[in-house]
Coordinates of C-alpha atoms in Angstrom, one line a residue:
Chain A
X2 CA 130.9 -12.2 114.6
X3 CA 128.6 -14.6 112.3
X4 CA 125.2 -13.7 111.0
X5 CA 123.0 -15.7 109.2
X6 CA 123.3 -15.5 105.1
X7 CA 121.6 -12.6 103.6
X8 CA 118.1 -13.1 101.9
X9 CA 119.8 -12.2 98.5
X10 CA 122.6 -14.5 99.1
X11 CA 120.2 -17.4 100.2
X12 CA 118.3 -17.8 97.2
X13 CA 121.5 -18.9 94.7
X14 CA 123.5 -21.6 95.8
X15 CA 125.2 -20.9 92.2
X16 CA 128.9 -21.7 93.9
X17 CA 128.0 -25.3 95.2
X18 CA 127.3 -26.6 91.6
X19 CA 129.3 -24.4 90.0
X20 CA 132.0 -26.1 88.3
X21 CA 135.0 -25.4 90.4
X22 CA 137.8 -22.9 89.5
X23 CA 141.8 -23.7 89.7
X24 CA 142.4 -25.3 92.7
X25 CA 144.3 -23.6 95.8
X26 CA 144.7 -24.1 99.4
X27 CA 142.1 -21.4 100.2
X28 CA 139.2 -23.2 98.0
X29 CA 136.9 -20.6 96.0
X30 CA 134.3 -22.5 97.8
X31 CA 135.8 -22.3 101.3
X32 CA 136.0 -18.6 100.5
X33 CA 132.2 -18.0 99.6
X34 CA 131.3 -19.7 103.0
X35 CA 133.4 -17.4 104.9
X36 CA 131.9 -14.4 103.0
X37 CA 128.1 -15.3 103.4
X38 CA 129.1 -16.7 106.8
X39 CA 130.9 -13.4 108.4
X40 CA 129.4 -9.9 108.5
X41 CA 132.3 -8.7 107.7
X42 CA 136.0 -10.6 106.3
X43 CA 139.3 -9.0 105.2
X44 CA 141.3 -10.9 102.7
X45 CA 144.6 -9.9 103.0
X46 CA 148.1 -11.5 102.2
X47 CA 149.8 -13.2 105.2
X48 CA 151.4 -10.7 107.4
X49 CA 150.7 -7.8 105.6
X50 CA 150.5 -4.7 107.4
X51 CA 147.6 -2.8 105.5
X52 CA 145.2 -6.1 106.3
X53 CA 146.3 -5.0 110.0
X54 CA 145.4 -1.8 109.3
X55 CA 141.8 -2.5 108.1
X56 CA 141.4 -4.6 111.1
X57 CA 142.7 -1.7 113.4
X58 CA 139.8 0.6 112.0
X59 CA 137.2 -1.9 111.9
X60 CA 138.1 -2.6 115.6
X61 CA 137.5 1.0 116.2
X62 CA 134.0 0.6 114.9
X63 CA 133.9 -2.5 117.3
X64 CA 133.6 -5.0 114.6
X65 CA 136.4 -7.7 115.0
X66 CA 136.5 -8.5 111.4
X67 CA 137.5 -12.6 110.1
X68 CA 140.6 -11.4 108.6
X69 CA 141.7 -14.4 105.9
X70 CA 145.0 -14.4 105.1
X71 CA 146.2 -15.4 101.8
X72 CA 149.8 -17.4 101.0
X73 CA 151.8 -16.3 98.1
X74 CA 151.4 -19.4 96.7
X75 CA 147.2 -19.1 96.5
X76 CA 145.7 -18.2 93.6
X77 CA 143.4 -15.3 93.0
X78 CA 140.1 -15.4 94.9
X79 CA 137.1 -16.3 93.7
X80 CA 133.9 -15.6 95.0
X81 CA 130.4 -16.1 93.4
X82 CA 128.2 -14.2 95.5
X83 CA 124.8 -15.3 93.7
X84 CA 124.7 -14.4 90.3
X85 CA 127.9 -12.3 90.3
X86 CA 131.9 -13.6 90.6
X87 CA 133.7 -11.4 91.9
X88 CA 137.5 -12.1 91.1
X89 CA 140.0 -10.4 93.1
X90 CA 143.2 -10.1 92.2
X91 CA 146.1 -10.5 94.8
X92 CA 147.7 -7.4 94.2
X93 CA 144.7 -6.3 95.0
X94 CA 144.6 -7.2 98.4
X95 CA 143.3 -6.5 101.1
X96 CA 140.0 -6.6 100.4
X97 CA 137.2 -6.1 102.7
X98 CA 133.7 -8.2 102.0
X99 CA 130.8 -6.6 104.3
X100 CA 127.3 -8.5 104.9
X101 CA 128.3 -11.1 101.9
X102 CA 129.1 -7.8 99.5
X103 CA 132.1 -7.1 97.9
X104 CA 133.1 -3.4 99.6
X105 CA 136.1 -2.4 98.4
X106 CA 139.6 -1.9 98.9
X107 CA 141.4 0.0 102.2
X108 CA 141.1 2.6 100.1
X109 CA 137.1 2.7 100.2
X110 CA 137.2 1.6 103.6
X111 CA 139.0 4.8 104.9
X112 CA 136.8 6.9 102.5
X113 CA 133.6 5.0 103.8
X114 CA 135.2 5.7 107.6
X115 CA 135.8 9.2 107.0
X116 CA 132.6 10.3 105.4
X117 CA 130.6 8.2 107.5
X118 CA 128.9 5.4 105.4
X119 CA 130.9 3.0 107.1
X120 CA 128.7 2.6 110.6
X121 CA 125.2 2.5 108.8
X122 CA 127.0 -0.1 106.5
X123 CA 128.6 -1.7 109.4
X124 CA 124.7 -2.1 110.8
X125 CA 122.6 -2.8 107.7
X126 CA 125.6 -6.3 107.5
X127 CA 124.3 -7.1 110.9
X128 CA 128.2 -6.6 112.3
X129 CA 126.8 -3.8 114.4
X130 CA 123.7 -3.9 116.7
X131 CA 124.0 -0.4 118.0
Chain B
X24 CA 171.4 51.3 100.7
X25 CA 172.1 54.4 98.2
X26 CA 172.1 57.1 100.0
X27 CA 174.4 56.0 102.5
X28 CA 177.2 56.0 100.8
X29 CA 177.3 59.5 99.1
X30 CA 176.4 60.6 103.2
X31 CA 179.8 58.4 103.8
X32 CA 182.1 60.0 101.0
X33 CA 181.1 63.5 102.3
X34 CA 182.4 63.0 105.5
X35 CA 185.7 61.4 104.6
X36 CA 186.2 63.7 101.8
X37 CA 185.8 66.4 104.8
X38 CA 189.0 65.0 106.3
X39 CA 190.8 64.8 103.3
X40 CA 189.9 68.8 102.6
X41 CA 191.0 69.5 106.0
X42 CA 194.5 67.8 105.3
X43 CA 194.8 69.3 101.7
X44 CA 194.4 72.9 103.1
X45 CA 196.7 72.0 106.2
X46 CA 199.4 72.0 103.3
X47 CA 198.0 74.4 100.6
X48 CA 196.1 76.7 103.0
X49 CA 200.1 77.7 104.2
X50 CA 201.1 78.6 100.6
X51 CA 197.9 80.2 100.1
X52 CA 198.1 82.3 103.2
X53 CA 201.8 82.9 101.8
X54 CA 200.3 84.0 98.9
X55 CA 197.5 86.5 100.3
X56 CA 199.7 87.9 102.5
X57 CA 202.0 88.8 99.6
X58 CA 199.4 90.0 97.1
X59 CA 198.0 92.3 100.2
X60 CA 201.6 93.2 100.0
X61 CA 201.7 94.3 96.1
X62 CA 204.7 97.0 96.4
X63 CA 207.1 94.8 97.6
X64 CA 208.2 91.4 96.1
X65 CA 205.6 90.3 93.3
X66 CA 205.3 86.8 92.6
X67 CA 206.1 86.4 89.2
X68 CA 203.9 84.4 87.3
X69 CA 205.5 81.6 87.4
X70 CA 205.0 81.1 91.0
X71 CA 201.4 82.0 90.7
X72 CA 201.2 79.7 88.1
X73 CA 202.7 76.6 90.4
X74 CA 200.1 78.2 93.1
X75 CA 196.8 77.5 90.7
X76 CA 198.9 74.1 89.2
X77 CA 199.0 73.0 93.1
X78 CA 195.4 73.9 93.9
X79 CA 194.3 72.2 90.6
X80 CA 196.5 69.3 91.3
X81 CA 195.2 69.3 95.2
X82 CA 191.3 69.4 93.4
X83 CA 192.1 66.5 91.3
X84 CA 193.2 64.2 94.4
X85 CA 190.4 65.3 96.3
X86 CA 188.2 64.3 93.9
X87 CA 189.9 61.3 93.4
X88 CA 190.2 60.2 96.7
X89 CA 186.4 61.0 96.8
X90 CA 186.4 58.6 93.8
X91 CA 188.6 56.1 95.6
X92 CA 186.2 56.2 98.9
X93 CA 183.0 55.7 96.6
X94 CA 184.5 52.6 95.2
X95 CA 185.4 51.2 98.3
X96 CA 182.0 51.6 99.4
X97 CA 180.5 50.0 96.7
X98 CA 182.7 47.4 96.8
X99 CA 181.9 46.9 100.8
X100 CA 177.9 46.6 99.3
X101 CA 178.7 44.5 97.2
X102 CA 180.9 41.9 98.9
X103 CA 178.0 42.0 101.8
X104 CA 175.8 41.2 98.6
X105 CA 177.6 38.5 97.8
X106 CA 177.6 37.1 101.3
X107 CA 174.1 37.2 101.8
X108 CA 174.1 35.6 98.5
X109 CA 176.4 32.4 99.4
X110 CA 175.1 32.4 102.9
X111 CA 171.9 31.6 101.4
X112 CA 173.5 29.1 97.9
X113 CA 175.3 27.6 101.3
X114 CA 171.6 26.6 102.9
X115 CA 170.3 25.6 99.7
X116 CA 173.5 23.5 98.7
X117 CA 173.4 21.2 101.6
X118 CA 169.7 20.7 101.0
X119 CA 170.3 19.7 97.3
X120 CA 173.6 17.6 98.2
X121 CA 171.6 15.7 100.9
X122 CA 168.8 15.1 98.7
X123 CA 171.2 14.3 96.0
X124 CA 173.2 11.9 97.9
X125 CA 169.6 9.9 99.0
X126 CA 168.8 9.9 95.3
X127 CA 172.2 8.5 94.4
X128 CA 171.2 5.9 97.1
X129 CA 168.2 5.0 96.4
X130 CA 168.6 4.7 92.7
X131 CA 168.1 8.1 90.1
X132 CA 167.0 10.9 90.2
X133 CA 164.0 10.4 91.4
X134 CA 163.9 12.9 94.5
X135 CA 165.4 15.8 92.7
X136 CA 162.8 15.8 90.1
X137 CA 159.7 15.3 92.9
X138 CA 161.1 18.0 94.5
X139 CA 161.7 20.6 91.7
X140 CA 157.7 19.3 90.6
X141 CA 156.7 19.9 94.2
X142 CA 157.9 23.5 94.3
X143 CA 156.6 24.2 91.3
X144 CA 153.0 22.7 93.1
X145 CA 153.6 25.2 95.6
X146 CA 153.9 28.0 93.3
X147 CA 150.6 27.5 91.8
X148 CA 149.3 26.9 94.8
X149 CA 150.2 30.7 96.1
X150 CA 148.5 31.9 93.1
X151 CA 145.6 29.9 93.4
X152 CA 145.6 30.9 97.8
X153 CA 145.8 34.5 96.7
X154 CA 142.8 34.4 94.1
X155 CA 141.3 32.9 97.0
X156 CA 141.9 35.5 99.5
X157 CA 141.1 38.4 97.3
X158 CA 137.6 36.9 96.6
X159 CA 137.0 36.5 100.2
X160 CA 138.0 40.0 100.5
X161 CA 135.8 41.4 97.6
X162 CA 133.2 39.6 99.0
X163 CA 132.4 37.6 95.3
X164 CA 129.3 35.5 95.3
X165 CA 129.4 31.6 96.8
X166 CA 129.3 30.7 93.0
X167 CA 132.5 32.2 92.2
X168 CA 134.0 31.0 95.4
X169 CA 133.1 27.7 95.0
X170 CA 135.1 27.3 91.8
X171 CA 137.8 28.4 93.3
X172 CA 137.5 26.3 96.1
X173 CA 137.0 23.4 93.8
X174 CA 140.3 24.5 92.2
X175 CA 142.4 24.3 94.4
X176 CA 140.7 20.8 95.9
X177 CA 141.5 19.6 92.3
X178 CA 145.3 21.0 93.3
X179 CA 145.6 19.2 96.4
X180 CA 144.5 16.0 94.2
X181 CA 146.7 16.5 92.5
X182 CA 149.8 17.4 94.4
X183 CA 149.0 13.5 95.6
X184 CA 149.0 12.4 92.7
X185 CA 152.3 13.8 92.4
X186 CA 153.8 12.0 95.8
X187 CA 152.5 8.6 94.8
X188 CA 154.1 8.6 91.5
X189 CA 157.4 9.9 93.2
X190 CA 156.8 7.1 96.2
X191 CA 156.7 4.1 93.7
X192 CA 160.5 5.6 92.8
X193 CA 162.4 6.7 96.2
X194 CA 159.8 5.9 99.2
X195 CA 162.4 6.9 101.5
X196 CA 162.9 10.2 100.1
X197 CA 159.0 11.2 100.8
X198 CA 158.5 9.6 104.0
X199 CA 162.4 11.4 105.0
X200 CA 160.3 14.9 104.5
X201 CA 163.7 16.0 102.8
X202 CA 161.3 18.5 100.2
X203 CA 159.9 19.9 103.2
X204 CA 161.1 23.0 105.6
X205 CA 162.6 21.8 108.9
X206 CA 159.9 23.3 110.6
X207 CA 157.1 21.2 108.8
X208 CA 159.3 18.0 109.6
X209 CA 158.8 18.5 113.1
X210 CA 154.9 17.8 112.2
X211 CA 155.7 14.8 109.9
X212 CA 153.2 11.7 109.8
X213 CA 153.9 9.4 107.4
X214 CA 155.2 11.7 104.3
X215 CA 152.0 14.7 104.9
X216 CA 150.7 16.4 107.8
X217 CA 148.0 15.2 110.3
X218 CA 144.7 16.1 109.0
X219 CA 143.2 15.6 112.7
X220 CA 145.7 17.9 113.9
X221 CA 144.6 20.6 111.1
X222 CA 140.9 20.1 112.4
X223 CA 141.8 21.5 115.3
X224 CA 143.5 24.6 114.6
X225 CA 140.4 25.4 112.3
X226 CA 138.3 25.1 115.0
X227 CA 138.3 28.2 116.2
X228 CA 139.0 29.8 113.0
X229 CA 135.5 29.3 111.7
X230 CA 133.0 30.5 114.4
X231 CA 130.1 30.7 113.8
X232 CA 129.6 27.1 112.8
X233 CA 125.7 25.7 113.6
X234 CA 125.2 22.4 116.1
X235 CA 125.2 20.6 112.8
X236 CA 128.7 21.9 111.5
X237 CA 130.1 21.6 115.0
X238 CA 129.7 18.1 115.3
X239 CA 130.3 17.2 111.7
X240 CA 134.0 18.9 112.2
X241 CA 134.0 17.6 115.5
X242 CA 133.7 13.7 114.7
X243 CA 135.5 14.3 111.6
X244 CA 138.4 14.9 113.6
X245 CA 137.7 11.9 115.3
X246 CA 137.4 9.6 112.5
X247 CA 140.8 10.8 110.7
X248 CA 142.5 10.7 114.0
X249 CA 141.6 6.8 114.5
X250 CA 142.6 6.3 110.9
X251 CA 145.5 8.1 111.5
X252 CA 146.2 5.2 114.2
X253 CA 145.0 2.8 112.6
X254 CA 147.8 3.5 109.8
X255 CA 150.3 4.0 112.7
X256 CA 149.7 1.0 114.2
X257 CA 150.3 -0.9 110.7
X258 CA 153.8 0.6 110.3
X259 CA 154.9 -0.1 113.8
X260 CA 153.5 -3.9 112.6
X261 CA 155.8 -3.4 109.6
X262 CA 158.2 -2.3 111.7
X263 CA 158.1 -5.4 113.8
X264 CA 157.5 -7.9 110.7
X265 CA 160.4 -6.6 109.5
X266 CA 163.0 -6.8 112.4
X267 CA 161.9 -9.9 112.7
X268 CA 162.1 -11.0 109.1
X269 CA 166.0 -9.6 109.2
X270 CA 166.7 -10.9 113.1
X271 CA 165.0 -14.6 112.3
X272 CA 167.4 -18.2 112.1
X273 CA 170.8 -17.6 111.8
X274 CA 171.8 -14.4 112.8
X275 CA 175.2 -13.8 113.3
X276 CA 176.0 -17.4 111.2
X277 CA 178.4 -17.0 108.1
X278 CA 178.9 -20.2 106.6
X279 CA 178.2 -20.6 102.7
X280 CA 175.4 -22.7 103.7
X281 CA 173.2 -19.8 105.0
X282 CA 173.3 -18.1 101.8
X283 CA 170.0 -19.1 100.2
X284 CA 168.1 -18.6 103.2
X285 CA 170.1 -15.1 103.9
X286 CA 169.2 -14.3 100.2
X287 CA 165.1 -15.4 101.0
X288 CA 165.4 -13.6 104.1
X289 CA 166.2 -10.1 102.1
X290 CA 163.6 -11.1 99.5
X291 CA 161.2 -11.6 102.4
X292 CA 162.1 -8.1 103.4
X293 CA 162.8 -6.4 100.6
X294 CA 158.6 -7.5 100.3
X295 CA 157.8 -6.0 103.0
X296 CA 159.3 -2.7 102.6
X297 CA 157.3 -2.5 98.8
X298 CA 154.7 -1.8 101.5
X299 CA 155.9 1.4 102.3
X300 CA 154.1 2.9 99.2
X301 CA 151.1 1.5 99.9
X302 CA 151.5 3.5 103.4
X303 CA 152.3 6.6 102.0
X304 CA 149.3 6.7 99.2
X305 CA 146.7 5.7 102.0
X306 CA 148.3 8.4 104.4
X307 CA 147.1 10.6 101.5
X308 CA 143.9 9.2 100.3
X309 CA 143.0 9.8 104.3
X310 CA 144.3 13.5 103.7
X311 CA 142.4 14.1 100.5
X312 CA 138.7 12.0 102.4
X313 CA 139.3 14.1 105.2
X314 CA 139.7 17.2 103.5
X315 CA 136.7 16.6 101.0
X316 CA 134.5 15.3 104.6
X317 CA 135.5 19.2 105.6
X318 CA 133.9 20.9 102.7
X319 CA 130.9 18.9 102.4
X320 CA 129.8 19.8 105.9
X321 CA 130.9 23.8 105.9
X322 CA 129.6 26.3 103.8
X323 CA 131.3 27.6 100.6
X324 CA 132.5 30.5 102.4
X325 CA 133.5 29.0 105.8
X326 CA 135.3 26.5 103.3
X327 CA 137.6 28.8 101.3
X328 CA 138.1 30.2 105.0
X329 CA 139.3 27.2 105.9
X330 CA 141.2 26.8 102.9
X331 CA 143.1 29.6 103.5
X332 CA 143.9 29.5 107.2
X333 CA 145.8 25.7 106.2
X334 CA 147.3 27.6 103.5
X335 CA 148.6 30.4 106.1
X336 CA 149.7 27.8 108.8
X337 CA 151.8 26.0 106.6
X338 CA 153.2 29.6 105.2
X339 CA 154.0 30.4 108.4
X340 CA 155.7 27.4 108.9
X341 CA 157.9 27.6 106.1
X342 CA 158.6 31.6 107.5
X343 CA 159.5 30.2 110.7
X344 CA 161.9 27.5 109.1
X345 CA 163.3 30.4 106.9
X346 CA 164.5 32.7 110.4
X347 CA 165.5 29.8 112.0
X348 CA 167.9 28.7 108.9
X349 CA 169.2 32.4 109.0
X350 CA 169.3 32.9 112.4
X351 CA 172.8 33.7 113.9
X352 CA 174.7 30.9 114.9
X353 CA 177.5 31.1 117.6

């Protein structure tokens, strides 16, 4: 599901000048497009089971989430989301990004789920139309 | 248990006097006869004297046969005592040697100690139930209940607290249920109970509930039910990553060649299962959300309410598991 880049996001191009971080297969850059470019994305190692479990209850929600999948051998992410980097550490992982905004862990997307901020969250990111 | 036995002695000591007169009733009746009979040949004293020497000596048995008897009975107390006693060291025993051996397994003692911390958690978690319940009962203010409710929130915080620092050392021992009853093991999910499944036993435990409350409990139960799956469905995709981590190239293959990618294999896996953790302490972050969710949309009181009737179920769970462990078996 793609929607258009936020106004906020729109107005800083910071990460295309931006002198560019270590390389790694999944480019820093490559990684602020998929952010501005997705509602919502899951970074998660390859094959790990709690990035399945994310995208199990954001499918439940009826948002089919880009879920990006990080090799061992990938660096830590970095993503400049206007004025702000947001470095994410792959222990970390996964990590859930939601209308081009760093959201949190599993941990704050089952809290979010289970008090209910996750659906009007879900909709203000554009992932969610009803 | 006390006055049984004296009830026990009197009756066999009432044999015993029956027996003891059958003998020294004769000599007595001898002996009446004869003293009716004082013309003719007086005892001397010396048989009178082995008369009162035998009725002493006849006493003295009695009472300590009576003695004797008393003994016996509370040595027959006792020894059931002691039965009871080892029937129930015998039930604890092969719950310690079981959890022992899995600790021995899975390196220290890592599940002893979670388990002695985690009765202790339950201890103070009585206490705090039955503060609980006598407040309810007083009727005390919403002010006073809600510390108490906040209390024993802060206790279930930290009981997980408790299981994710024991998970990061023997996993296998807290997703087993081993420091549970048998009875709460039949309701296992991933190392805890169900919240969804608790929402609906409180259902009809807290009437009245407004619209509002009804459908806040309502799609609470919901929402922690597909979370629930969703967690469910990543094991059984562990589950599957894993088999076919283990089951992938040369299975069945020995030759020395294999080694390195035998050894990768079981690093590969050995990665997967460190996910395990992570399973367990999202299993409870899900408890602890859905728990909170509960008391922000009840009241203070229907909350301790609440509160207390999980508190009771999983007593009476641990009751049932305690009469089925003693139940007769044969």
């Amino acid at each position: 599901m793609k929607i258009k880049p936020s106004s906020s996001s729109t107005s800083s191009l910071s990460w295309l000048t931006s002198s560019s971080p270590k390389p790694s297969s999944l480019s820093s850059k490559r990684s602020n497009i998929l952010v501005m470019e997705n509602a919502v994305v899951v970074f998660a190692r390859r094959g790990c089971c709690m990035g399945h479990v994310a995208k199990r209850l954001l499918l439940t929600h009826g948002v089919n989430p880009l879920v990006v999948e990080i090799d061992e051998e990938d660096d830590n992410i970095i993503i400049e989301v206007g004025q702000t980097t947001v470095n994410i550490n792959k222990e970390k992982l996964p990590v859930m990004f939601i209308g081009g905004k760093l959201f949190g862990g599993l941990e704050n997307l089952m809290a979010a789920h289970i008090n209910g901020d996750l659906l009007p969250t879900l909709r203000q990111a554009g992932a969610l139309w009803l | 248990m006390a006055d049984t036995s004296p009830r026990t002695d009197d009756s066999t000591d009432g044999d015993t006097d029956h027996r003891d007169l059958g003998s020294e009733g004769a000599l007595v009746n001898t002996a009446a006869s004869d003293s009716s009979d004082r013309s003719k040949d007086k005892l001397d004293q010396k048989t009178l004297r082995r008369l009162a020497q035998n009725r002493e000596a006849a006493r003295k048995s009695r009472l300590r046969k009576k003695a004797y008897v008393q003994q016996l009975e509370n040595s027959r107390l006792k020894l059931t005592q002691l039965e009871q006693e080892l029937q129930r060291a015998r039930q604890q025993g092969v719950f310690i040697s079981s959890s022992g051996d899995q600790a021995h397994s899975t390196g220290g003692n890592g599940a002893l100690a979670f388990d002695a911390e985690h009765s202790r958690w339950l201890e103070e978690k009585n206490k705090k139930m039955n503060e609980l319940r006598s407040a309810l009962n007083a009727h005390a203010g919403d002010a006073e209940l809600r510390i108490i409710v906040d209390g024993v929130m802060a206790h279930y915080e930290e009981l997980f607290r408790i299981k994710s620092n024991a998970a990061k050392n023997d996993v296998f021992h807290l997703l087993s249920g081993m420091w549970k009853t048998p009875a709460e093991r039949c309701f296992l999910w991933l190392g805890g109970f169900r919240s969804s499944e608790l929402l609906k036993l409180l259902a009809n435990q807290l009437e009245p509930m407004t619209e509002r409350q009804m459908m806040g409990i309502n799609s609470l139960q919901q929402t922690s039910h597909q979370a629930e799956d969703a967690l469910s469905q990543g094991m059984e995709s562990l589950q599957q990553s894993l088999a076919d981590t283990l089951s992938s190239g040369t299975l069945g293959s020995s030759s020395s060649g294999n080694v390195a990618s035998y050894m990768g294999q079981m690093a590969m896996a050995m990665g997967k299962l460190g996910t395990l953790e992570g399973f367990i302490r999202q299993a409870d972050n899900l408890r602890l959300q859905t728990l909170q969710q509960m008391i922000r949309v009840l009241t203070t009181r229907q909350s301790a309410r609440a509160l207390l009737a999980i508190h009771d179920y999983f007593s009476r769970l641990r009751a049932l598991s305690s009469l089925w462990l003693a139940r007769p078996r044969e």
